[in-house]
Amino acid sequence: MVDARILHTTAALRDAIMRLAAARPVSEITVADVTRAAGINRATFYSHAVSPGSLLADVLTPELDRIREDDAEARRTAAARGAGADELAAITRRGIDAVVEHVVTHRDIYGKALPDPNDGSLHRLLVEHFTVSSAQHIRSLDAARPELLDDVAAGFVAQGFVGAIEAWLAGPRRSRRALVDTIVLSFPSWWR
């Protein structure tokens, strides 16, 4: 059983970094800012994270992991049923929509963190996350997929996905649907 104090500290850190990162870029957030906002000391902070950027990544990662797991489960279920291309395309769209929902939910944070030239922690988080997700997806495709370097293709897709999100956040307000449509249409035809 986890000690109640650890749960309280974890919740306080999560709340503090989310509030601070919604207000300013993570590169401008100090450990002192986080400890003050969370009501803890530096030693306690460092027992949970190495930097404000890593703490923020640790807080956001479980949401992204759930999206990946839901997508993989939907694909396994569809494959077991012998799903067609339309159903697989719908699963891809749902996964993209879930990621966009995650970004929109945390728009204030991503809008400040992704273009921040002094801290690339969230950019790296998204690229790494989507690279792993893309590589898993590519490996799961049937033999009809083209001959390619899986890791290179996964990196290409991941960087493009993050680039699309960054451009959408930086540009004039446009609909989520337009972003999802654009990402879906930008995927290679063999992706399904």
PDB file of C-alpha atoms in Angstrom:
ATOM      1  CA  MET A   1       0.000   0.000   0.000  1.00  0.00           C
ATOM      2  CA  VAL A   2       1.292   3.444  -0.943  1.00  0.00           C
ATOM      3  CA  ASP A   3       1.779   5.891   1.901  1.00  0.00           C
ATOM      4  CA  ALA A   4      -0.878   8.642   1.951  1.00  0.00           C
ATOM      5  CA  ARG A   5       1.865  11.284   2.215  1.00  0.00           C
ATOM      6  CA  ILE A   6       3.399  10.097  -1.058  1.00  0.00           C
ATOM      7  CA  LEU A   7       0.008  10.238  -2.755  1.00  0.00           C
ATOM      8  CA  HIS A   8      -0.568  13.735  -1.379  1.00  0.00           C
ATOM      9  CA  THR A   9       2.869  14.926  -2.525  1.00  0.00           C
ATOM     10  CA  THR A  10       2.427  13.396  -5.975  1.00  0.00           C
ATOM     11  CA  ALA A  11      -0.952  15.107  -6.370  1.00  0.00           C
ATOM     12  CA  ALA A  12       0.471  18.421  -5.136  1.00  0.00           C
ATOM     13  CA  LEU A  13       3.363  18.220  -7.603  1.00  0.00           C
ATOM     14  CA  ARG A  14       1.033  17.299 -10.455  1.00  0.00           C
ATOM     15  CA  ASP A  15      -1.284  20.205  -9.694  1.00  0.00           C
ATOM     16  CA  ALA A  16       1.596  22.652  -9.257  1.00  0.00           C
ATOM     17  CA  ILE A  17       3.399  21.829 -12.517  1.00  0.00           C
ATOM     18  CA  MET A  18       0.163  21.815 -14.525  1.00  0.00           C
ATOM     19  CA  ARG A  19      -0.842  25.245 -13.189  1.00  0.00           C
ATOM     20  CA  LEU A  20       2.626  26.716 -13.652  1.00  0.00           C
ATOM     21  CA  ALA A  21       3.097  25.280 -17.169  1.00  0.00           C
ATOM     22  CA  ALA A  22      -0.288  26.634 -18.248  1.00  0.00           C
ATOM     23  CA  ALA A  23       0.866  30.103 -17.211  1.00  0.00           C
ATOM     24  CA  ARG A  24       4.371  30.205 -18.733  1.00  0.00           C
ATOM     25  CA  PRO A  25       6.879  28.097 -20.691  1.00  0.00           C
ATOM     26  CA  VAL A  26       8.455  25.276 -18.717  1.00  0.00           C
ATOM     27  CA  SER A  27      11.925  26.770 -19.274  1.00  0.00           C
ATOM     28  CA  GLU A  28      10.826  29.713 -17.109  1.00  0.00           C
ATOM     29  CA  ILE A  29       9.643  27.465 -14.256  1.00  0.00           C
ATOM     30  CA  THR A  30      12.185  26.840 -11.527  1.00  0.00           C
ATOM     31  CA  VAL A  31      12.328  24.056  -8.986  1.00  0.00           C
ATOM     32  CA  ALA A  32      11.688  26.767  -6.377  1.00  0.00           C
ATOM     33  CA  ASP A  33       8.486  27.755  -8.208  1.00  0.00           C
ATOM     34  CA  VAL A  34       7.259  24.151  -8.150  1.00  0.00           C
ATOM     35  CA  THR A  35       8.200  23.517  -4.517  1.00  0.00           C
ATOM     36  CA  ARG A  36       6.508  26.740  -3.416  1.00  0.00           C
ATOM     37  CA  ALA A  37       3.337  25.964  -5.403  1.00  0.00           C
ATOM     38  CA  ALA A  38       3.261  22.353  -4.161  1.00  0.00           C
ATOM     39  CA  GLY A  39       4.139  23.194  -0.562  1.00  0.00           C
ATOM     40  CA  ILE A  40       7.136  20.842  -0.454  1.00  0.00           C
ATOM     41  CA  ASN A  41      10.912  21.166  -0.113  1.00  0.00           C
ATOM     42  CA  ARG A  42      13.636  20.733  -2.747  1.00  0.00           C
ATOM     43  CA  ALA A  43      14.702  17.313  -1.487  1.00  0.00           C
ATOM     44  CA  THR A  44      11.152  16.051  -1.866  1.00  0.00           C
ATOM     45  CA  PHE A  45      10.951  17.525  -5.369  1.00  0.00           C
ATOM     46  CA  TYR A  46      14.164  15.773  -6.397  1.00  0.00           C
ATOM     47  CA  SER A  47      12.895  12.472  -5.030  1.00  0.00           C
ATOM     48  CA  HIS A  48      10.079  12.744  -7.609  1.00  0.00           C
ATOM     49  CA  ALA A  49      11.685  14.481 -10.620  1.00  0.00           C
ATOM     50  CA  VAL A  50      14.951  15.839 -11.985  1.00  0.00           C
ATOM     51  CA  SER A  51      13.533  19.060 -13.429  1.00  0.00           C
ATOM     52  CA  PRO A  52      10.244  20.884 -13.969  1.00  0.00           C
ATOM     53  CA  GLY A  53      10.281  19.700 -17.600  1.00  0.00           C
ATOM     54  CA  SER A  54      10.705  16.057 -16.624  1.00  0.00           C
ATOM     55  CA  LEU A  55       7.963  16.398 -14.015  1.00  0.00           C
ATOM     56  CA  LEU A  56       5.591  17.812 -16.610  1.00  0.00           C
ATOM     57  CA  ALA A  57       6.444  14.966 -19.012  1.00  0.00           C
ATOM     58  CA  ASP A  58       5.839  12.432 -16.220  1.00  0.00           C
ATOM     59  CA  VAL A  59       2.408  13.945 -15.582  1.00  0.00           C
ATOM     60  CA  LEU A  60       1.321  13.954 -19.238  1.00  0.00           C
ATOM     61  CA  THR A  61       2.757  10.581 -20.307  1.00  0.00           C
ATOM     62  CA  PRO A  62       0.094   8.335 -18.699  1.00  0.00           C
ATOM     63  CA  GLU A  63      -2.648  10.024 -20.745  1.00  0.00           C
ATOM     64  CA  LEU A  64      -0.716   9.395 -23.952  1.00  0.00           C
ATOM     65  CA  ASP A  65       0.031   5.819 -22.896  1.00  0.00           C
ATOM     66  CA  ARG A  66      -3.701   5.176 -22.420  1.00  0.00           C
ATOM     67  CA  ILE A  67      -4.407   6.466 -25.923  1.00  0.00           C
ATOM     68  CA  ARG A  68      -1.741   4.130 -27.345  1.00  0.00           C
ATOM     69  CA  GLU A  69      -3.101   1.159 -25.391  1.00  0.00           C
ATOM     70  CA  ASP A  70      -6.685   1.856 -26.491  1.00  0.00           C
ATOM     71  CA  ASP A  71      -5.565   2.105 -30.133  1.00  0.00           C
ATOM     72  CA  ALA A  72      -3.566  -1.138 -29.941  1.00  0.00           C
ATOM     73  CA  GLU A  73      -6.488  -2.965 -28.330  1.00  0.00           C
ATOM     74  CA  ALA A  74      -8.903  -1.693 -30.975  1.00  0.00           C
ATOM     75  CA  ARG A  75      -6.517  -2.872 -33.704  1.00  0.00           C
ATOM     76  CA  ARG A  76      -6.073  -6.317 -32.107  1.00  0.00           C
ATOM     77  CA  THR A  77      -9.832  -6.729 -31.813  1.00  0.00           C
ATOM     78  CA  ALA A  78     -10.378  -5.581 -35.397  1.00  0.00           C
ATOM     79  CA  ALA A  79      -7.659  -7.912 -36.701  1.00  0.00           C
ATOM     80  CA  ALA A  80      -9.203 -10.872 -34.866  1.00  0.00           C
ATOM     81  CA  ARG A  81     -12.484 -10.136 -36.631  1.00  0.00           C
ATOM     82  CA  GLY A  82     -10.781  -9.701 -40.001  1.00  0.00           C
ATOM     83  CA  ALA A  83     -11.711  -6.022 -40.224  1.00  0.00           C
ATOM     84  CA  GLY A  84     -11.571  -4.256 -43.552  1.00  0.00           C
ATOM     85  CA  ALA A  85      -9.727  -1.123 -44.588  1.00  0.00           C
ATOM     86  CA  ASP A  86     -12.622   1.188 -43.647  1.00  0.00           C
ATOM     87  CA  GLU A  87     -12.740  -0.067 -40.060  1.00  0.00           C
ATOM     88  CA  LEU A  88      -8.958   0.216 -39.718  1.00  0.00           C
ATOM     89  CA  ALA A  89      -9.087   3.756 -41.096  1.00  0.00           C
ATOM     90  CA  ALA A  90     -11.768   4.591 -38.513  1.00  0.00           C
ATOM     91  CA  ILE A  91      -9.533   3.242 -35.732  1.00  0.00           C
ATOM     92  CA  THR A  92      -6.653   5.399 -36.981  1.00  0.00           C
ATOM     93  CA  ARG A  93      -8.912   8.449 -36.999  1.00  0.00           C
ATOM     94  CA  ARG A  94     -10.155   7.726 -33.443  1.00  0.00           C
ATOM     95  CA  GLY A  95      -6.557   7.450 -32.228  1.00  0.00           C
ATOM     96  CA  ILE A  96      -5.584  10.729 -33.867  1.00  0.00           C
ATOM     97  CA  ASP A  97      -8.706  12.390 -32.489  1.00  0.00           C
ATOM     98  CA  ALA A  98      -7.820  11.141 -28.979  1.00  0.00           C
ATOM     99  CA  VAL A  99      -4.335  12.656 -29.251  1.00  0.00           C
ATOM    100  CA  VAL A 100      -5.787  15.941 -30.495  1.00  0.00           C
ATOM    101  CA  GLU A 101      -8.261  15.904 -27.582  1.00  0.00           C
ATOM    102  CA  HIS A 102      -5.316  15.436 -25.202  1.00  0.00           C
ATOM    103  CA  VAL A 103      -3.520  18.415 -26.781  1.00  0.00           C
ATOM    104  CA  VAL A 104      -6.670  20.571 -26.704  1.00  0.00           C
ATOM    105  CA  THR A 105      -7.283  19.667 -23.060  1.00  0.00           C
ATOM    106  CA  HIS A 106      -3.757  20.897 -22.293  1.00  0.00           C
ATOM    107  CA  ARG A 107      -3.642  23.590 -24.985  1.00  0.00           C
ATOM    108  CA  ASP A 108      -2.256  26.261 -22.643  1.00  0.00           C
ATOM    109  CA  ILE A 109       0.636  23.967 -21.726  1.00  0.00           C
ATOM    110  CA  TYR A 110       1.463  22.659 -25.208  1.00  0.00           C
ATOM    111  CA  GLY A 111       0.989  26.092 -26.757  1.00  0.00           C
ATOM    112  CA  LYS A 112       3.744  27.474 -24.523  1.00  0.00           C
ATOM    113  CA  ALA A 113       5.997  24.415 -24.309  1.00  0.00           C
ATOM    114  CA  LEU A 114       6.265  23.224 -27.914  1.00  0.00           C
ATOM    115  CA  PRO A 115       7.713  26.443 -29.401  1.00  0.00           C
ATOM    116  CA  ASP A 116       9.955  27.056 -26.351  1.00  0.00           C
ATOM    117  CA  PRO A 117      13.553  27.148 -27.682  1.00  0.00           C
ATOM    118  CA  ASN A 118      14.957  26.758 -24.160  1.00  0.00           C
ATOM    119  CA  ASP A 119      13.236  23.502 -23.182  1.00  0.00           C
ATOM    120  CA  GLY A 120      12.339  20.741 -25.584  1.00  0.00           C
ATOM    121  CA  SER A 121      11.021  18.284 -22.997  1.00  0.00           C
ATOM    122  CA  LEU A 122       7.431  18.176 -24.302  1.00  0.00           C
ATOM    123  CA  HIS A 123       8.523  18.163 -27.922  1.00  0.00           C
ATOM    124  CA  ARG A 124      10.789  15.181 -27.143  1.00  0.00           C
ATOM    125  CA  LEU A 125       8.003  13.526 -25.143  1.00  0.00           C
ATOM    126  CA  LEU A 126       5.583  13.689 -28.068  1.00  0.00           C
ATOM    127  CA  VAL A 127       8.117  12.639 -30.698  1.00  0.00           C
ATOM    128  CA  GLU A 128       9.316   9.681 -28.611  1.00  0.00           C
ATOM    129  CA  HIS A 129       5.774   8.663 -27.773  1.00  0.00           C
ATOM    130  CA  PHE A 130       4.569   8.817 -31.378  1.00  0.00           C
ATOM    131  CA  THR A 131       7.726   7.087 -32.639  1.00  0.00           C
ATOM    132  CA  VAL A 132       7.065   4.118 -30.353  1.00  0.00           C
ATOM    133  CA  SER A 133       3.370   4.111 -31.265  1.00  0.00           C
ATOM    134  CA  SER A 134       4.152   4.338 -34.985  1.00  0.00           C
ATOM    135  CA  ALA A 135       6.763   1.575 -34.821  1.00  0.00           C
ATOM    136  CA  GLN A 136       4.283  -0.705 -33.037  1.00  0.00           C
ATOM    137  CA  HIS A 137       1.665   0.046 -35.651  1.00  0.00           C
ATOM    138  CA  ILE A 138       4.039  -0.511 -38.571  1.00  0.00           C
ATOM    139  CA  ARG A 139       5.149  -3.880 -37.155  1.00  0.00           C
ATOM    140  CA  SER A 140       1.510  -4.929 -36.840  1.00  0.00           C
ATOM    141  CA  LEU A 141       0.681  -4.285 -40.505  1.00  0.00           C
ATOM    142  CA  ASP A 142       0.172  -7.243 -42.791  1.00  0.00           C
ATOM    143  CA  ALA A 143       2.581  -8.370 -45.480  1.00  0.00           C
ATOM    144  CA  ALA A 144       0.995  -5.951 -47.987  1.00  0.00           C
ATOM    145  CA  ARG A 145       2.910  -3.028 -46.499  1.00  0.00           C
ATOM    146  CA  PRO A 146       5.844  -1.759 -48.525  1.00  0.00           C
ATOM    147  CA  GLU A 147       9.421  -2.774 -47.799  1.00  0.00           C
ATOM    148  CA  LEU A 148      10.776  -0.010 -45.573  1.00  0.00           C
ATOM    149  CA  LEU A 149      12.980   0.764 -42.610  1.00  0.00           C
ATOM    150  CA  ASP A 150      10.478   0.562 -39.759  1.00  0.00           C
ATOM    151  CA  ASP A 151      12.379   2.875 -37.416  1.00  0.00           C
ATOM    152  CA  VAL A 152      12.889   5.511 -40.116  1.00  0.00           C
ATOM    153  CA  ALA A 153       9.238   5.401 -41.178  1.00  0.00           C
ATOM    154  CA  ALA A 154       8.132   5.608 -37.523  1.00  0.00           C
ATOM    155  CA  GLY A 155      10.388   8.630 -36.933  1.00  0.00           C
ATOM    156  CA  PHE A 156       9.104  10.301 -40.085  1.00  0.00           C
ATOM    157  CA  VAL A 157       5.472   9.858 -39.067  1.00  0.00           C
ATOM    158  CA  ALA A 158       6.142  10.931 -35.464  1.00  0.00           C
ATOM    159  CA  GLN A 159       7.999  14.109 -36.433  1.00  0.00           C
ATOM    160  CA  GLY A 160       5.250  14.980 -38.912  1.00  0.00           C
ATOM    161  CA  PHE A 161       2.537  14.396 -36.328  1.00  0.00           C
ATOM    162  CA  VAL A 162       4.241  16.676 -33.795  1.00  0.00           C
ATOM    163  CA  GLY A 163       4.959  19.245 -36.508  1.00  0.00           C
ATOM    164  CA  ALA A 164       1.282  19.292 -37.462  1.00  0.00           C
ATOM    165  CA  ILE A 165       0.262  19.842 -33.835  1.00  0.00           C
ATOM    166  CA  GLU A 166       2.831  22.633 -33.412  1.00  0.00           C
ATOM    167  CA  ALA A 167       1.704  24.395 -36.602  1.00  0.00           C
ATOM    168  CA  TRP A 168      -1.939  24.109 -35.601  1.00  0.00           C
ATOM    169  CA  LEU A 169      -1.295  25.542 -32.133  1.00  0.00           C
ATOM    170  CA  ALA A 170       0.859  28.380 -33.501  1.00  0.00           C
ATOM    171  CA  GLY A 171      -1.533  29.393 -36.272  1.00  0.00           C
ATOM    172  CA  PRO A 172      -4.866  31.158 -36.182  1.00  0.00           C
ATOM    173  CA  ARG A 173      -7.662  29.325 -34.376  1.00  0.00           C
ATOM    174  CA  ARG A 174      -8.839  26.485 -36.572  1.00  0.00           C
ATOM    175  CA  SER A 175     -11.106  23.596 -35.779  1.00  0.00           C
ATOM    176  CA  ARG A 176      -9.959  20.344 -34.241  1.00  0.00           C
ATOM    177  CA  ARG A 177     -11.703  18.552 -37.046  1.00  0.00           C
ATOM    178  CA  ALA A 178      -9.598  20.397 -39.630  1.00  0.00           C
ATOM    179  CA  LEU A 179      -6.454  19.308 -37.786  1.00  0.00           C
ATOM    180  CA  VAL A 180      -7.575  15.676 -37.566  1.00  0.00           C
ATOM    181  CA  ASP A 181      -8.638  15.672 -41.235  1.00  0.00           C
ATOM    182  CA  THR A 182      -5.283  17.104 -42.290  1.00  0.00           C
ATOM    183  CA  ILE A 183      -3.295  14.585 -40.256  1.00  0.00           C
ATOM    184  CA  VAL A 184      -5.375  11.654 -41.544  1.00  0.00           C
ATOM    185  CA  LEU A 185      -4.946  12.799 -45.146  1.00  0.00           C
ATOM    186  CA  SER A 186      -1.196  13.241 -44.601  1.00  0.00           C
ATOM    187  CA  PHE A 187      -0.584   9.638 -43.553  1.00  0.00           C
ATOM    188  CA  PRO A 188       0.826   7.333 -46.230  1.00  0.00           C
ATOM    189  CA  SER A 189      -1.777   5.228 -48.048  1.00  0.00           C
ATOM    190  CA  TRP A 190      -0.328   1.973 -46.694  1.00  0.00           C
ATOM    191  CA  TRP A 191      -0.797   3.117 -43.064  1.00  0.00           C
ATOM    192  CA  ARG A 192      -4.483   2.076 -42.702  1.00  0.00           C
TER     193      ARG A 192
END
